[in-house]
C-alpha positions as YAML, in Angstrom:
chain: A
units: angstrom
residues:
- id: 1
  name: UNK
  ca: [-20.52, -61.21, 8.26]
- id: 2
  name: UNK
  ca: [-18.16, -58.37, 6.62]
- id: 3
  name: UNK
  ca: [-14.92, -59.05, 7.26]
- id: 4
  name: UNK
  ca: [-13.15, -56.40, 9.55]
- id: 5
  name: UNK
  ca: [-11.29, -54.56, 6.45]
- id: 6
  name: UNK
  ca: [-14.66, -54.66, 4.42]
- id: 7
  name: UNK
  ca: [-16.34, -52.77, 6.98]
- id: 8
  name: UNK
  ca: [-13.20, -50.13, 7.25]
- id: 9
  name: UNK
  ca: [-13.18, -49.68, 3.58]
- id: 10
  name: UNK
  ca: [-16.92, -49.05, 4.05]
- id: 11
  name: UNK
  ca: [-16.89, -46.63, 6.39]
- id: 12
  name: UNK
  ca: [-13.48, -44.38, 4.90]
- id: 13
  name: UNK
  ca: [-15.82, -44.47, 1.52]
- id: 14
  name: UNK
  ca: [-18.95, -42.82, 3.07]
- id: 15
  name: UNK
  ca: [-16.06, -40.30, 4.95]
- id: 16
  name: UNK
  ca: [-14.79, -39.24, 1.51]
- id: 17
  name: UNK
  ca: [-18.39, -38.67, 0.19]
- id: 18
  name: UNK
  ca: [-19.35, -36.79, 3.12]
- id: 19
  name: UNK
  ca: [-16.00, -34.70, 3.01]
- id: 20
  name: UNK
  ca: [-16.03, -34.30, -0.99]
- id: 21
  name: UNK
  ca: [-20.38, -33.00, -0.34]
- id: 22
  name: UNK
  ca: [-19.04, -30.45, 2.09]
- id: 23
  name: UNK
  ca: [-16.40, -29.32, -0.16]
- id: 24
  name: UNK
  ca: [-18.56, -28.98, -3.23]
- id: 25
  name: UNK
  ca: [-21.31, -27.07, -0.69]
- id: 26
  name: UNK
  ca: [-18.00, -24.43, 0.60]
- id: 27
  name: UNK
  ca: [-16.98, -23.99, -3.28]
- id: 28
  name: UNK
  ca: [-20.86, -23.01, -3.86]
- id: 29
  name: UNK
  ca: [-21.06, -20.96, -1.32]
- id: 30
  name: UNK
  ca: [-17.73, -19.44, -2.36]
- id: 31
  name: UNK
  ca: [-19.10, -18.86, -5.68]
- id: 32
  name: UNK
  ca: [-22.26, -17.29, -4.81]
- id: 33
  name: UNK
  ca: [-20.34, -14.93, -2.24]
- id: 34
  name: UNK
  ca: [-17.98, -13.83, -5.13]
- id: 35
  name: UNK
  ca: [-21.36, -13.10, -7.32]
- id: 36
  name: UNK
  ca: [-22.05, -10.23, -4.40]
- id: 37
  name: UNK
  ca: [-18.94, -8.49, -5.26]
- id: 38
  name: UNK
  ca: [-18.22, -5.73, -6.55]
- id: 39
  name: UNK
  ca: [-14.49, -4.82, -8.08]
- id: 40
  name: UNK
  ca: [-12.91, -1.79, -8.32]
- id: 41
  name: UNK
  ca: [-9.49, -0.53, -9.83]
- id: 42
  name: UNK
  ca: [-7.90, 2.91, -10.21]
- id: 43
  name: UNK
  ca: [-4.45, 4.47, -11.02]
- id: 44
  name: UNK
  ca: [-3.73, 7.61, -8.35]
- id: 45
  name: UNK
  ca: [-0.95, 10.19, -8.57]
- id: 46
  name: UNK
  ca: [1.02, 11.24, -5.90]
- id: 47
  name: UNK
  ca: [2.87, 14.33, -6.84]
- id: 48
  name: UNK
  ca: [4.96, 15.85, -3.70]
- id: 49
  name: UNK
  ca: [6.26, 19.95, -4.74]
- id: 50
  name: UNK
  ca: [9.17, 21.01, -2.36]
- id: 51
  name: UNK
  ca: [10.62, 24.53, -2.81]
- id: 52
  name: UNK
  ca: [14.32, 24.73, -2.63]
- id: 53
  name: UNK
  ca: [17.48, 26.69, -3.06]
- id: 54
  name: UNK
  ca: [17.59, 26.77, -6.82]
- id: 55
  name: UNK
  ca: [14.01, 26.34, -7.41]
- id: 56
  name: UNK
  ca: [11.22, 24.03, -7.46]
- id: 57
  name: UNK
  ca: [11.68, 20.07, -7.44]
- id: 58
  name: UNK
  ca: [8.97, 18.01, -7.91]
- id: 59
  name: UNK
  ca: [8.25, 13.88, -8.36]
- id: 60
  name: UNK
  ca: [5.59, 11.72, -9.00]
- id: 61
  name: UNK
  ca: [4.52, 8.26, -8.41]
- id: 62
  name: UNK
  ca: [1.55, 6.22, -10.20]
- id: 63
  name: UNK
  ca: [0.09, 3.23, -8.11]
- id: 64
  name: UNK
  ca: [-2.57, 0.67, -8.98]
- id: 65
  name: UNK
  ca: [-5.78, -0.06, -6.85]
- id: 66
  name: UNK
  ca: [-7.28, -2.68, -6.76]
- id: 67
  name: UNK
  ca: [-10.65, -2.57, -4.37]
- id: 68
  name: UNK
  ca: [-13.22, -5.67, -3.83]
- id: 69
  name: UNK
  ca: [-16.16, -4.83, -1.86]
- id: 70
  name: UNK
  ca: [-19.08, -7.59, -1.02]
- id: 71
  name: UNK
  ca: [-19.17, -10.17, 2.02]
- id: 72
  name: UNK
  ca: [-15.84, -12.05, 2.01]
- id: 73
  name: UNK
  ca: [-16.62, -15.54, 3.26]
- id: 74
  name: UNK
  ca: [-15.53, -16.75, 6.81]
- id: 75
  name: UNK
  ca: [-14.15, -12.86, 7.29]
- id: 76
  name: UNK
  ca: [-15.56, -9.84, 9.00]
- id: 77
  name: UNK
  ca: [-14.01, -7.67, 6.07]
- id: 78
  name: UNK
  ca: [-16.50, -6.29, 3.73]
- id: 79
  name: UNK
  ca: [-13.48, -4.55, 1.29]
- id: 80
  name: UNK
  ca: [-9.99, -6.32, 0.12]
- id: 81
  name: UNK
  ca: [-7.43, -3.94, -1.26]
- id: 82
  name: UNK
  ca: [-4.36, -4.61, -3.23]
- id: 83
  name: UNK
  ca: [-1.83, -1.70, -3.72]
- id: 84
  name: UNK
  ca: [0.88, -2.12, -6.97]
- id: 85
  name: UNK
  ca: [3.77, 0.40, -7.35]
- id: 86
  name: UNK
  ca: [6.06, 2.22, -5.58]
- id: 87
  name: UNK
  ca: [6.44, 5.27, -3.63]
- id: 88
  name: UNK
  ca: [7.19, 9.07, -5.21]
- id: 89
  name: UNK
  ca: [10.51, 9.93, -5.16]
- id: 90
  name: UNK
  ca: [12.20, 14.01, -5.66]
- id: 91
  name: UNK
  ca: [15.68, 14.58, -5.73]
- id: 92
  name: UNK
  ca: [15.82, 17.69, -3.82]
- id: 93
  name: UNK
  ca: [20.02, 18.28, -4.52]
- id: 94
  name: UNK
  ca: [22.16, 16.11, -6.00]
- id: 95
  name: UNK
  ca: [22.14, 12.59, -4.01]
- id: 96
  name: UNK
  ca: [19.56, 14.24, -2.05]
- id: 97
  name: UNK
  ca: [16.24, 12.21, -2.18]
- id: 98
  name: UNK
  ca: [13.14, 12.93, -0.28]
- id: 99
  name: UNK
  ca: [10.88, 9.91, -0.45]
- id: 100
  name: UNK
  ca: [6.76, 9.53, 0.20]
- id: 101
  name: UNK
  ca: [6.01, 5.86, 1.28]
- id: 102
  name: UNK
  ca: [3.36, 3.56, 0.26]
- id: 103
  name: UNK
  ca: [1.10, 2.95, 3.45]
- id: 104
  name: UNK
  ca: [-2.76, 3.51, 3.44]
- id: 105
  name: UNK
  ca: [-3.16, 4.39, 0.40]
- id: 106
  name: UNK
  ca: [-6.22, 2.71, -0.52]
- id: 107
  name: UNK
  ca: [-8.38, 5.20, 1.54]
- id: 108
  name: UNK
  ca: [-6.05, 8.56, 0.82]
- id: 109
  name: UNK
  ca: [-8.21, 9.46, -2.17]
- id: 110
  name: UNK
  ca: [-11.63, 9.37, -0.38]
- id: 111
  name: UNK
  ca: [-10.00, 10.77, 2.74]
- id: 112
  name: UNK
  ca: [-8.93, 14.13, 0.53]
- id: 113
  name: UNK
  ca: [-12.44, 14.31, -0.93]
- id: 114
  name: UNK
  ca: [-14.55, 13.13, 1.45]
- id: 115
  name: UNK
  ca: [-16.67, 16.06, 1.48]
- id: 116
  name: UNK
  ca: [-17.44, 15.90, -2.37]
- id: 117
  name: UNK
  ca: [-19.10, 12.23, -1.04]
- id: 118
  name: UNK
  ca: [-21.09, 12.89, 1.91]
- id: 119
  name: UNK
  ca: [-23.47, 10.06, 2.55]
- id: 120
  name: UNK
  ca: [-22.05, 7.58, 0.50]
- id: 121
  name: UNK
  ca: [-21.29, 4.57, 1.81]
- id: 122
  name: UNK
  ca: [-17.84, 2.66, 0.87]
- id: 123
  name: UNK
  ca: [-19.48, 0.87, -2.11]
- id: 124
  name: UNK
  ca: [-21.06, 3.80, -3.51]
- id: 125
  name: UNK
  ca: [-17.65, 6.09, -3.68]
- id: 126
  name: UNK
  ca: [-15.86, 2.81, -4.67]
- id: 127
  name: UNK
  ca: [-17.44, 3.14, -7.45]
- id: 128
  name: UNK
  ca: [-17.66, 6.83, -7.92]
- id: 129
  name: UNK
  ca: [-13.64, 7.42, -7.63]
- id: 130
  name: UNK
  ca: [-12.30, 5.81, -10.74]
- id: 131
  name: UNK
  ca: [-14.70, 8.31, -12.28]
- id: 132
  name: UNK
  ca: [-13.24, 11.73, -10.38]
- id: 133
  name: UNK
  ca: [-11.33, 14.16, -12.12]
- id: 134
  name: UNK
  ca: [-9.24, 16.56, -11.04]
- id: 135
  name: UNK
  ca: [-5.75, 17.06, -8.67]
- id: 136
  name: UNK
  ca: [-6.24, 17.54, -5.17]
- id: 137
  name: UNK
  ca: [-3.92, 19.30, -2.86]
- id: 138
  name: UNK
  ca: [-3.73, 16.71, 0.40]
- id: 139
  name: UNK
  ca: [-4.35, 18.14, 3.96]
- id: 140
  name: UNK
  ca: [-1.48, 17.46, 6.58]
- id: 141
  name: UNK
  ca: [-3.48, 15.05, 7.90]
- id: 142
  name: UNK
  ca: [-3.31, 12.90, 4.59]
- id: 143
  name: UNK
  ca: [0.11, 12.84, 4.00]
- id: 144
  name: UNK
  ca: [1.85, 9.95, 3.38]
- id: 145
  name: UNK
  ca: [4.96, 9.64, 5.92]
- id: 146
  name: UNK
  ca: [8.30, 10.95, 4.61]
- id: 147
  name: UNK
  ca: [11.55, 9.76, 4.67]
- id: 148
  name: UNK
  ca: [15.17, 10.72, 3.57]
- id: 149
  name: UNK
  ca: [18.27, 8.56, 3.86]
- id: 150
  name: UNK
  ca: [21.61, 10.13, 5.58]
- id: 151
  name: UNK
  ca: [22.95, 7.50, 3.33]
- id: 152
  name: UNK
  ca: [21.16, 6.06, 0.21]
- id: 153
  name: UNK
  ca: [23.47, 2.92, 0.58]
- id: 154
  name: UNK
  ca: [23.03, 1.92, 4.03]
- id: 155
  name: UNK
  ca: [19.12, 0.93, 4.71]
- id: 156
  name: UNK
  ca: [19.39, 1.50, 8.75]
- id: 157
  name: UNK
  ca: [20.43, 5.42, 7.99]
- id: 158
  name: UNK
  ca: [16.87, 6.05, 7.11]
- id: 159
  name: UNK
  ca: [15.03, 9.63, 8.71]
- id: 160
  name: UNK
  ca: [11.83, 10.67, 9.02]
- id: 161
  name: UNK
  ca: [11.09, 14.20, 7.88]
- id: 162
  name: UNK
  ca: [9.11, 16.75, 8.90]
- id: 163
  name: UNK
  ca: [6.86, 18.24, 6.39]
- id: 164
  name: UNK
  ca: [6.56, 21.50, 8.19]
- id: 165
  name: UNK
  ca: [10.61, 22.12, 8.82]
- id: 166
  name: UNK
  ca: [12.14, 20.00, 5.78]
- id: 167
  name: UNK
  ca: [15.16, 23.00, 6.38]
- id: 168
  name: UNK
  ca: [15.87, 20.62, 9.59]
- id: 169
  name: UNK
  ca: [16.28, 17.64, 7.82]
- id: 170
  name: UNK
  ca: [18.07, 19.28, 4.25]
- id: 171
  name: UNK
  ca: [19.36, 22.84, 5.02]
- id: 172
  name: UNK
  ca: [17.74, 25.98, 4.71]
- id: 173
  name: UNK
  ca: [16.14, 27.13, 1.71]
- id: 174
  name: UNK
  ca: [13.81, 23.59, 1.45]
- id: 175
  name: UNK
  ca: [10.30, 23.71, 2.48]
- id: 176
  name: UNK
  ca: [7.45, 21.80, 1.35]
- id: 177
  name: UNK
  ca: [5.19, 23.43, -1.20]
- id: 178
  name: UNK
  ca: [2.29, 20.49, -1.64]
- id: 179
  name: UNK
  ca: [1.69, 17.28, -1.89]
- id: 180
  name: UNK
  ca: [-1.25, 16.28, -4.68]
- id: 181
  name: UNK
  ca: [-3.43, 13.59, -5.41]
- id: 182
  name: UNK
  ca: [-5.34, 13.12, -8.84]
- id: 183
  name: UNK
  ca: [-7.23, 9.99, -10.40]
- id: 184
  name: UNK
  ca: [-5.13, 9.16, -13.48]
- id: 185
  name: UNK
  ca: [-5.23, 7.37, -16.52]
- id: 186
  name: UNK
  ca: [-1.31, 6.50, -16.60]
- id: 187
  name: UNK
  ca: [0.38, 3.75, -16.31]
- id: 188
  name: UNK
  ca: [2.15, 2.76, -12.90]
- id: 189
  name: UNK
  ca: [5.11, 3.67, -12.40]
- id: 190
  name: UNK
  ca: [8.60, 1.11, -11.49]
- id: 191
  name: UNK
  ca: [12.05, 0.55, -11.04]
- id: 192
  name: UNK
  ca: [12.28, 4.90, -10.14]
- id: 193
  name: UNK
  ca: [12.80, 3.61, -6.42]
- id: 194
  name: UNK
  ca: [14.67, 0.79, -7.22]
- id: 195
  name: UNK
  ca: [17.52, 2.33, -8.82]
- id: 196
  name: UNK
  ca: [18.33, 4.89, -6.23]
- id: 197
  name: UNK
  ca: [17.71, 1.80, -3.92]
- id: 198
  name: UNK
  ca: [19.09, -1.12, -5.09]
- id: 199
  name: UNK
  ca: [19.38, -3.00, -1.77]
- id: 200
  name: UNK
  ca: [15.80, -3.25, -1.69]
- id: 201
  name: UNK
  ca: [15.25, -6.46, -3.10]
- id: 202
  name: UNK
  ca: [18.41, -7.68, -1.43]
- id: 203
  name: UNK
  ca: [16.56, -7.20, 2.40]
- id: 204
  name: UNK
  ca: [12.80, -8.32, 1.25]
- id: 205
  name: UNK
  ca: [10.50, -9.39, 3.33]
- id: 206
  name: UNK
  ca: [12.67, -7.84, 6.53]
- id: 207
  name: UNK
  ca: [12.58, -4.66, 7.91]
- id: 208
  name: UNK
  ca: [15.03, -1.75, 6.89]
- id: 209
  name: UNK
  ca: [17.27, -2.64, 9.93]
- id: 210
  name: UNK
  ca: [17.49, -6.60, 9.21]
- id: 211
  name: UNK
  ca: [15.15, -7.83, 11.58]
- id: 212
  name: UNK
  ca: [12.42, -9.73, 10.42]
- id: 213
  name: UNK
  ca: [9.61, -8.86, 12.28]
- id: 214
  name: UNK
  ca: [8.85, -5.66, 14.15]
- id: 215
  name: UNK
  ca: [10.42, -5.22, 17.81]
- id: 216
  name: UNK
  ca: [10.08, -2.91, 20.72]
- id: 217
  name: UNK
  ca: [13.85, -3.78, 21.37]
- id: 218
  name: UNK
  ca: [15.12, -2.50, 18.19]
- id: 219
  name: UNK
  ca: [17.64, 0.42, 19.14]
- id: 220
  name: UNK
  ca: [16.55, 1.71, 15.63]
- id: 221
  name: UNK
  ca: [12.68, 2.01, 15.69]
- id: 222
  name: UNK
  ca: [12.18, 3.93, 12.19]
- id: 223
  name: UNK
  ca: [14.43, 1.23, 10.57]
- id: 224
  name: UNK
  ca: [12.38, -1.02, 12.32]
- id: 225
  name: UNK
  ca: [9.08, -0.18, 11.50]
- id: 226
  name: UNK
  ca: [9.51, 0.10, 7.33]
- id: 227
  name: UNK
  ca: [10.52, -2.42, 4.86]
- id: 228
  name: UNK
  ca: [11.03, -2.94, 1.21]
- id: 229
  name: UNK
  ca: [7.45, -3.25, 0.74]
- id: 230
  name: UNK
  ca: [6.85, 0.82, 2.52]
- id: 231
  name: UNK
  ca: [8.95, 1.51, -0.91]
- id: 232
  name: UNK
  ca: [7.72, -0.61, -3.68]
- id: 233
  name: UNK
  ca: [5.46, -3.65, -4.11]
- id: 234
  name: UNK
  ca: [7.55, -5.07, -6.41]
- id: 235
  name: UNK
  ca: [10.34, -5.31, -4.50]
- id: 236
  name: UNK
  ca: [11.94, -9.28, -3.92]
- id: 237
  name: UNK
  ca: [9.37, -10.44, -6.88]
...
């Protein structure tokens, strides 16, 4: 007769096999779902054009996409994106900064020339948008959201601005002229954002007003809603 601790070692062996033949089936499976997928990486401009008292002011920003398309396993998500850079940045007047935030950007492109890919599904212009040439001027219903600061020191003084009357937010004399979008082969652009913002990597990963998380009872809901992360990627690494 096995002795009681025989039979326990027994049974914790045939466990382990059984666990270590369903982990070896999941890292299979893992590896033949990664064989269905498809990768995808692009650098896009953001250029934003503002008319102002003493002329025009323009700034750029160069971000990284990074697009995987295929059947993720144990996910209903048939496209990961990762997003690397920072948002564009114009000094409008001295101190003065208008600012265009990171925040769907992964879809922008296609959204602004959408109609040069009619019937495509995602995979197809995945693949077809590294290839595009050519700026495009963005519809008001692609812009990115824009923000100013009544005080580039203090996070909580952010404003939102409103691309049609940027004379409310700055004075007259400032209106918006365009904001473009072209497929690029430079690099991405850093530390722009940082050094008029320093304090960013100071408040990563909470929100412009302190707060961690996101809160209907935040007296400050813009503050609220953004965080270092709506300015840069890079911000707190």
């Amino acid at each position: 007769m096995q002795s009681t601790s025989a039979a326990a070692r027994r049974v914790a062996r045939m466990f382990y096999v059984a666990r270590g033949a369903r982990l070896a089936a999941f890292a299979a499976a893992a590896v033949g779902f990664a064989g269905c997928q498809d990768k995808h990486e692009w650098h896009q401009k953001l250029t934003v054009v503002v008319d102002t008292p003493t002329g025009e002011v323009s700034g750029s920003s160069v971000i990284a996409i990074n697009a995987t398309f295929g059947d993720v396993p144990f996910s209903d998500k048939e496209v990961w994106c990762r997003i690397r850079g920072e948002a564009t940045v114009a000094e409008l007047a001295p101190g003065r900064y208008l600012f265009a935030l990171l925040g769907d950007d992964e879809e922008r492109y296609y959204r602004a020339v959408r109609d040069q890919l009619k019937d495509m599904g995602r995979g197809e212009w995945l693949k077809r948008i590294p290839e595009m040439k050519g700026v495009v001027t963005l519809k008001p219903r692609n812009f990115p959201l824009l923000v100013t600061f009544r005080d580039v020191d203090d996070s909580e003084s952010v404003l939102k601005v409103d691309p049609n009357d940027l004379a409310a937010t700055f004075g007259p004399g400032f209106k918006l002229d365009r904001i473009t979008l072209e497929i690029t082969d430079e690099p991405v652009t850093t530390h722009k954002v940082e050094q008029i913002l320093p304090w960013l990597e100071a408040i990563w990963p909470n929100k412009l007003d302190g707060r961690r998380y996101e809160t209907s009872k935040a007296q400050n809901r813009l503050a609220n809603s953004l965080s270092a992360n709506s300015f840069s990627t890079e911000a707190g690494k």
